[in-house]
């Protein structure tokens, strides 16, 4: 794909070579994300960060990534504080906001809404999550994390064994990640959910068509016993028509250190797109896993920053100029201790 000026709406836009380009660009962003260097390559550029649905990581990391490249960020948070509540269309909103921004990130509760918005935007739009459809930047940072974790274990994405656990019906991160895995070879995917929250058939079919081995189960213990990555997800209660129905499934697949020790191979990596639901009735990933070095959830969030920096650098076509506009930082940096 030609990154320059592209909307990033779906993982389907990417080919394997594009992923390599993005990941090697992300590698180069690490000194900036760690504040060892600063660059002003996007000085004067404005990111419109439009989040019409709750977010912590995606919104802040997109904004921080843009700031770290020297750009400015303008935000709208919550549909209730925008003129969408007055009946303004997504297309009019896009037409207006694209006059104020050089690139826009958008999250919205309706599937397909970000693509509709992008069709009227005059600047590139990045999908920060559209309903239960897709969350492409999350899948990209997840795969980047998987690559790094596997490399540290002398392995590659080809040949990966992964268990995806939880709400696979409404979980957009596993939808995008599944699509992404179709670009690779010889993968074993174990899908673990209640039948009512199973991965939609189209994603399962795409994995099988790519030649991957797909196993469907309701057993957490069975699923985590022969995999490299345990990818846990939250029950997406906000997608249920009747939220109380989510109570039926919350807490069904709890992972703690005792279960990990009993069932997982040594050095099995634990991932989660976050937020993990840490309420007592859910407790998807117990806090006793926090001292397990294989818990990669906060490496995922750190990687999100550099992958999103790389997306901006490529979309705004400055990846080759980042170092030219860079300098060392003079201030105290706890990361250098
Ligand atoms: N993973 C993720 O999308 O987190 P937020 O909802 O906090 O952005």
PDB file of N, CA and C and ligand atoms in Angstrom, residues 54-59 107 135 138 273-275, ligand 1:
ATOM      1  N   UNK A  54     -15.750   5.852  24.867  1.00  0.00           N
ATOM      2  CA  UNK A  54     -14.726   5.859  25.920  1.00  0.00           C
ATOM      3  C   UNK A  54     -13.396   5.264  25.453  1.00  0.00           C
ATOM      4  N   UNK A  55     -12.319   5.854  25.929  1.00  0.00           N
ATOM      5  CA  UNK A  55     -10.978   5.354  25.618  1.00  0.00           C
ATOM      6  C   UNK A  55      -9.980   5.954  26.589  1.00  0.00           C
ATOM      7  N   UNK A  56      -8.991   5.180  26.972  1.00  0.00           N
ATOM      8  CA  UNK A  56      -7.824   5.719  27.675  1.00  0.00           C
ATOM      9  C   UNK A  56      -6.598   5.581  26.777  1.00  0.00           C
ATOM     10  N   UNK A  57      -6.210   4.322  26.474  1.00  0.00           N
ATOM     11  CA  UNK A  57      -4.979   4.057  25.731  1.00  0.00           C
ATOM     12  C   UNK A  57      -4.947   4.641  24.326  1.00  0.00           C
ATOM     13  N   UNK A  58      -5.989   4.328  23.560  1.00  0.00           N
ATOM     14  CA  UNK A  58      -5.934   4.668  22.143  1.00  0.00           C
ATOM     15  C   UNK A  58      -5.893   6.182  21.965  1.00  0.00           C
ATOM     16  N   UNK A  59      -6.752   6.866  22.690  1.00  0.00           N
ATOM     17  CA  UNK A  59      -6.805   8.330  22.547  1.00  0.00           C
ATOM     18  C   UNK A  59      -5.507   8.979  23.017  1.00  0.00           C
ATOM     19  N   UNK A 107     -12.815   7.373  16.959  1.00  0.00           N
ATOM     20  CA  UNK A 107     -13.486   6.189  17.516  1.00  0.00           C
ATOM     21  C   UNK A 107     -14.967   6.504  17.600  1.00  0.00           C
ATOM     22  N   UNK A 135     -10.374  -2.571  14.950  1.00  0.00           N
ATOM     23  CA  UNK A 135      -9.495  -1.687  15.732  1.00  0.00           C
ATOM     24  C   UNK A 135      -8.096  -1.914  15.149  1.00  0.00           C
ATOM     25  N   UNK A 138      -4.758  -1.267  17.051  1.00  0.00           N
ATOM     26  CA  UNK A 138      -4.540  -2.198  18.164  1.00  0.00           C
ATOM     27  C   UNK A 138      -3.963  -3.508  17.645  1.00  0.00           C
ATOM     28  N   UNK A 273      -5.659  -6.622  25.214  1.00  0.00           N
ATOM     29  CA  UNK A 273      -5.637  -5.270  24.627  1.00  0.00           C
ATOM     30  C   UNK A 273      -5.849  -4.192  25.671  1.00  0.00           C
ATOM     31  N   UNK A 274      -6.378  -4.575  26.804  1.00  0.00           N
ATOM     32  CA  UNK A 274      -6.751  -3.667  27.892  1.00  0.00           C
ATOM     33  C   UNK A 274      -7.875  -2.724  27.428  1.00  0.00           C
ATOM     34  N   UNK A 275      -8.708  -2.227  28.323  1.00  0.00           N
ATOM     35  CA  UNK A 275      -8.651  -2.431  29.766  1.00  0.00           C
ATOM     36  C   UNK A 275      -9.025  -3.862  30.146  1.00  0.00           C
TER      37      UNK A 275
HETATM   38  N1  LIG B   1      -7.175  -1.124  23.887  1.00  0.00           N
HETATM   39  C1  LIG B   1      -7.954  -0.041  23.835  1.00  0.00           C
HETATM   40  O1  LIG B   1      -8.562   0.272  22.777  1.00  0.00           O
HETATM   41  O2  LIG B   1      -8.033   0.671  24.984  1.00  0.00           O
HETATM   42  P1  LIG B   1      -8.900   1.974  25.205  1.00  0.00           P
HETATM   43  O3  LIG B   1     -10.363   1.583  25.047  1.00  0.00           O
HETATM   44  O4  LIG B   1      -8.581   2.468  26.577  1.00  0.00           O
HETATM   45  O5  LIG B   1      -8.518   2.971  24.122  1.00  0.00           O
END
